């Protein structure tokens, strides 16, 4: 069974940094692109960033480009999101998801980790 | 960026009803659309890819159609478990974008 488990969320001050992790199991991690999607409280889904299976190709939403860095460690079956210069509008539940066929749709999703940016 | 616009934003229906949700793209995206279901407090669940291909284990009462700029998700006979929020997503190019969601409520 494919499982994704996010961790690392918490409360951070504006301008601060936070690192998220997503540990994967149940599939050959290095064969699949992975993605972060976020959901602000009471709002819809927003794609944040994706990374290909090798880790060489990375993609970002304009809202986070230059502040967030996606990476992966295939030896540890772990996806990361380093978030710097955090803003109040980055407050959201952050989900990691497996790119099912390396084509751009996501299945499954983790349960999410909450990031709150507030003073 | 490609904008995805869903309608309606809220839909009230009864068990057994047939319902359709529409998603329009701001430019042609061929058939590169996925649909997801999300229940309160839960992660999204994948339903459909490539506009009309059902994900593994997804009930056959769900169907998708469309190409180009207009897409639909249809539930043929609503079951109690189907009351949720539904999102479309385009994956023709980065940045991937989602529709704003359609909340399916019990009438």
CSV table of C-alpha atoms in Angstrom, one decimal:
chain,number,residue,atom,x,y,z
A,1,UNK,CA,0.0,0.0,0.0
A,2,UNK,CA,1.3,3.4,-1.0
A,3,UNK,CA,1.7,5.7,2.0
A,4,UNK,CA,2.8,9.3,2.4
A,5,UNK,CA,3.5,10.9,5.7
A,6,UNK,CA,4.2,14.6,6.0
A,7,UNK,CA,5.9,16.2,9.0
A,8,UNK,CA,7.6,19.4,10.0
A,9,UNK,CA,4.6,21.9,10.2
A,10,UNK,CA,4.2,24.3,12.9
A,11,UNK,CA,4.0,28.0,14.0
A,12,UNK,CA,6.6,30.4,12.5
A,13,UNK,CA,6.9,34.1,12.6
A,14,UNK,CA,6.7,36.2,9.3
A,15,UNK,CA,10.1,36.1,7.7
A,16,UNK,CA,11.0,32.9,9.3
A,17,UNK,CA,11.9,29.5,7.8
A,18,UNK,CA,10.5,26.0,8.1
A,19,UNK,CA,11.3,22.6,6.5
A,20,UNK,CA,8.7,20.0,5.6
A,21,UNK,CA,9.3,16.3,5.0
A,22,UNK,CA,7.3,13.7,3.4
A,23,UNK,CA,8.3,10.0,3.9
A,24,UNK,CA,7.0,7.6,1.3
A,25,UNK,CA,6.5,3.8,1.4
A,26,UNK,CA,4.9,1.1,-0.7
A,27,UNK,CA,6.4,2.1,-4.1
A,28,UNK,CA,9.7,2.6,-5.8
A,29,UNK,CA,10.2,6.3,-4.8
A,30,UNK,CA,12.8,7.2,-7.3
A,31,UNK,CA,10.6,6.2,-10.2
A,32,UNK,CA,8.0,8.9,-9.6
A,33,UNK,CA,7.8,12.7,-9.6
A,34,UNK,CA,6.4,14.2,-6.4
A,35,UNK,CA,4.5,17.3,-5.6
A,36,UNK,CA,3.5,19.7,-2.8
A,37,UNK,CA,0.0,21.2,-2.9
A,38,UNK,CA,-1.3,23.5,-0.2
A,39,UNK,CA,-4.7,24.5,1.1
A,40,UNK,CA,-5.2,27.7,3.1
A,41,UNK,CA,-7.9,27.5,5.8
A,42,UNK,CA,-11.3,27.3,4.2
A,43,UNK,CA,-9.9,27.7,0.7
A,44,UNK,CA,-9.2,25.6,-2.4
A,45,UNK,CA,-6.2,23.7,-3.6
A,46,UNK,CA,-3.0,25.4,-4.8
A,47,UNK,CA,-0.2,23.6,-6.5
A,48,UNK,CA,3.1,24.7,-4.9
A,49,UNK,CA,6.0,22.7,-6.4
A,50,UNK,CA,7.0,19.5,-8.2
A,51,UNK,CA,10.2,17.5,-8.6
A,52,UNK,CA,11.0,14.7,-11.0
A,53,UNK,CA,12.1,11.3,-10.0
A,54,UNK,CA,15.8,12.0,-10.2
A,55,UNK,CA,15.6,15.3,-8.5
A,56,UNK,CA,17.1,17.3,-11.3
A,57,UNK,CA,13.9,18.9,-12.6
A,58,UNK,CA,12.1,21.2,-10.2
A,59,UNK,CA,9.1,23.4,-10.8
A,60,UNK,CA,7.5,26.2,-8.7
A,61,UNK,CA,4.4,28.3,-8.4
A,62,UNK,CA,5.2,32.0,-8.9
A,63,UNK,CA,3.9,32.7,-5.4
A,64,UNK,CA,6.8,30.7,-3.9
A,65,UNK,CA,9.6,30.8,-6.4
A,66,UNK,CA,12.8,32.1,-4.9
A,67,UNK,CA,11.6,31.4,-1.4
A,68,UNK,CA,10.8,27.7,-1.4
A,69,UNK,CA,13.1,24.8,-2.4
A,70,UNK,CA,11.8,21.3,-3.2
A,71,UNK,CA,14.3,18.4,-3.0
A,72,UNK,CA,14.3,14.7,-2.4
A,73,UNK,CA,16.6,12.0,-1.0
A,74,UNK,CA,15.8,8.8,-2.9
A,75,UNK,CA,18.0,6.8,-0.6
A,76,UNK,CA,15.6,7.8,2.3
A,77,UNK,CA,12.4,7.8,0.3
A,78,UNK,CA,11.8,11.3,1.5
A,79,UNK,CA,10.6,14.5,-0.2
A,80,UNK,CA,11.4,17.9,1.3
A,81,UNK,CA,10.1,21.5,1.1
A,82,UNK,CA,12.4,24.2,2.5
A,83,UNK,CA,10.4,27.3,3.1
A,84,UNK,CA,12.1,30.6,3.7
A,85,UNK,CA,10.9,34.2,4.0
A,86,UNK,CA,7.5,33.0,5.1
A,87,UNK,CA,4.5,35.2,4.8
A,88,UNK,CA,1.1,35.2,6.4
A,89,UNK,CA,-0.4,34.1,3.1
A,90,UNK,CA,1.7,30.9,3.2
A,91,UNK,CA,-0.4,29.7,6.1
A,92,UNK,CA,-2.0,26.5,4.9
A,93,UNK,CA,-2.2,22.7,5.2
A,94,UNK,CA,0.6,21.3,3.0
A,95,UNK,CA,0.1,18.0,1.3
A,96,UNK,CA,2.6,15.9,-0.5
A,97,UNK,CA,1.3,13.7,-3.3
A,98,UNK,CA,2.7,11.1,-5.7
A,99,UNK,CA,2.5,11.9,-9.4
A,100,UNK,CA,0.9,8.7,-10.4
A,101,UNK,CA,2.2,8.2,-13.9
A,102,UNK,CA,4.7,11.1,-14.0
A,103,UNK,CA,2.1,12.9,-16.1
A,104,UNK,CA,0.7,15.4,-13.7
A,105,UNK,CA,-2.1,13.9,-11.7
A,106,UNK,CA,-1.7,13.1,-8.1
A,107,UNK,CA,-2.6,9.9,-6.2
A,108,UNK,CA,-2.4,9.3,-3.4
A,109,UNK,CA,-2.0,12.3,-1.1
A,110,UNK,CA,-0.6,12.4,2.4
A,111,UNK,CA,-2.7,13.6,5.3
A,112,UNK,CA,-1.1,17.1,5.3
A,113,UNK,CA,1.0,19.1,7.8
A,114,UNK,CA,-0.2,22.5,9.0
A,115,UNK,CA,2.0,25.6,8.6
A,116,UNK,CA,0.9,28.7,10.4
A,117,UNK,CA,2.8,32.0,9.8
A,118,UNK,CA,1.9,34.5,12.4
A,119,UNK,CA,3.5,37.0,14.8
B,1,UNK,CA,-1.0,30.7,-16.4
B,2,UNK,CA,-4.0,28.5,-17.3
B,3,UNK,CA,-7.1,29.4,-15.3
B,4,UNK,CA,-9.6,26.7,-14.4
B,5,UNK,CA,-13.1,27.9,-13.6
B,6,UNK,CA,-15.6,25.5,-12.1
B,7,UNK,CA,-19.4,25.9,-12.0
B,8,UNK,CA,-21.4,26.0,-10.0
B,9,UNK,CA,-19.6,26.8,-6.8
B,10,UNK,CA,-22.2,25.1,-4.8
B,11,UNK,CA,-24.7,22.4,-5.9
B,12,UNK,CA,-27.6,21.2,-3.8
B,13,UNK,CA,-28.9,17.7,-4.7
B,14,UNK,CA,-30.6,14.7,-3.3
B,15,UNK,CA,-29.6,11.1,-3.1
B,16,UNK,CA,-30.2,9.4,-6.4
B,17,UNK,CA,-29.9,12.6,-8.4
B,18,UNK,CA,-27.7,12.9,-11.5
B,19,UNK,CA,-25.4,15.8,-11.2
B,20,UNK,CA,-22.9,17.5,-13.5
B,21,UNK,CA,-20.0,19.8,-12.6
B,22,UNK,CA,-18.4,21.9,-15.3
B,23,UNK,CA,-14.8,23.1,-15.5
B,24,UNK,CA,-13.6,25.6,-18.1
B,25,UNK,CA,-10.0,26.2,-19.0
B,26,UNK,CA,-8.8,29.6,-20.1
B,27,UNK,CA,-7.0,28.0,-23.1
B,28,UNK,CA,-7.0,24.7,-24.7
B,29,UNK,CA,-5.6,21.9,-22.6
B,30,UNK,CA,-6.5,18.9,-24.9
B,31,UNK,CA,-7.7,16.2,-22.4
B,32,UNK,CA,-5.1,16.9,-19.6
B,33,UNK,CA,-7.6,17.2,-16.8
B,34,UNK,CA,-7.9,15.4,-13.5
B,35,UNK,CA,-10.7,15.4,-10.9
B,36,UNK,CA,-10.5,15.0,-7.2
B,37,UNK,CA,-13.0,14.6,-4.3
B,38,UNK,CA,-12.3,16.1,-0.9
B,39,UNK,CA,-14.3,15.6,2.3
B,40,UNK,CA,-14.0,17.9,5.3
B,41,UNK,CA,-10.8,17.3,7.3
B,42,UNK,CA,-9.5,14.8,4.7
B,43,UNK,CA,-6.9,14.9,1.9
B,44,UNK,CA,-8.2,15.0,-1.6
B,45,UNK,CA,-8.9,11.7,-3.3
B,46,UNK,CA,-8.1,11.2,-7.0
B,47,UNK,CA,-11.1,10.3,-9.2
B,48,UNK,CA,-10.4,10.8,-13.0
B,49,UNK,CA,-7.4,11.5,-15.3
B,50,UNK,CA,-7.1,12.4,-18.9
B,51,UNK,CA,-10.6,13.9,-18.7
B,52,UNK,CA,-12.5,10.6,-18.8
B,53,UNK,CA,-10.3,7.8,-17.4
B,54,UNK,CA,-11.5,6.5,-14.1
B,55,UNK,CA,-9.0,5.9,-11.4
B,56,UNK,CA,-8.5,2.5,-9.9
B,57,UNK,CA,-11.3,1.6,-7.5
B,58,UNK,CA,-13.4,4.7,-8.3
B,59,UNK,CA,-17.1,3.8,-8.6
B,60,UNK,CA,-18.6,3.6,-12.1
B,61,UNK,CA,-21.2,6.2,-11.2
B,62,UNK,CA,-18.5,8.8,-11.7
B,63,UNK,CA,-17.7,9.8,-15.2
B,64,UNK,CA,-15.8,12.6,-17.0
B,65,UNK,CA,-15.9,14.0,-20.4
B,66,UNK,CA,-14.7,16.9,-22.5
B,67,UNK,CA,-11.7,18.2,-24.4
B,68,UNK,CA,-10.1,21.5,-25.4
B,69,UNK,CA,-11.5,24.0,-22.9
B,70,UNK,CA,-14.7,22.5,-21.4
B,71,UNK,CA,-14.9,19.5,-19.2
B,72,UNK,CA,-17.6,17.9,-17.0
B,73,UNK,CA,-17.7,15.5,-14.1
B,74,UNK,CA,-21.0,13.6,-13.8
B,75,UNK,CA,-22.2,11.5,-10.9
B,76,UNK,CA,-25.0,9.3,-12.3
B,77,UNK,CA,-26.9,8.5,-9.1
B,78,UNK,CA,-25.8,10.3,-6.0
B,79,UNK,CA,-24.9,8.2,-2.9
B,80,UNK,CA,-24.6,9.6,0.6
B,81,UNK,CA,-20.8,9.2,0.4
B,82,UNK,CA,-20.6,11.6,-2.6
B,83,UNK,CA,-21.5,14.8,-0.7
B,84,UNK,CA,-18.1,16.5,-0.8
B,85,UNK,CA,-16.2,19.2,-2.6
B,86,UNK,CA,-14.9,18.5,-6.1
B,87,UNK,CA,-11.9,20.0,-7.9
B,88,UNK,CA,-10.6,19.9,-11.4
B,89,UNK,CA,-6.9,20.3,-12.2
B,90,UNK,CA,-5.1,20.9,-15.5
B,91,UNK,CA,-1.7,19.3,-16.0
B,92,UNK,CA,-0.9,20.3,-19.6
B,93,UNK,CA,1.8,22.6,-18.4
B,94,UNK,CA,3.4,24.2,-15.3
B,95,UNK,CA,2.2,25.8,-13.2
B,96,UNK,CA,-0.5,23.2,-12.7
B,97,UNK,CA,-3.7,24.8,-11.6
B,98,UNK,CA,-6.9,23.8,-9.9
B,99,UNK,CA,-10.4,25.0,-10.2
B,100,UNK,CA,-11.8,26.8,-7.2
B,101,UNK,CA,-14.0,23.8,-6.2
B,102,UNK,CA,-17.6,22.8,-6.3
B,103,UNK,CA,-19.3,21.9,-3.0
B,104,UNK,CA,-22.0,19.3,-3.4
B,105,UNK,CA,-24.5,19.6,-0.6
B,106,UNK,CA,-27.5,17.6,0.5
B,107,UNK,CA,-30.7,19.3,-0.5
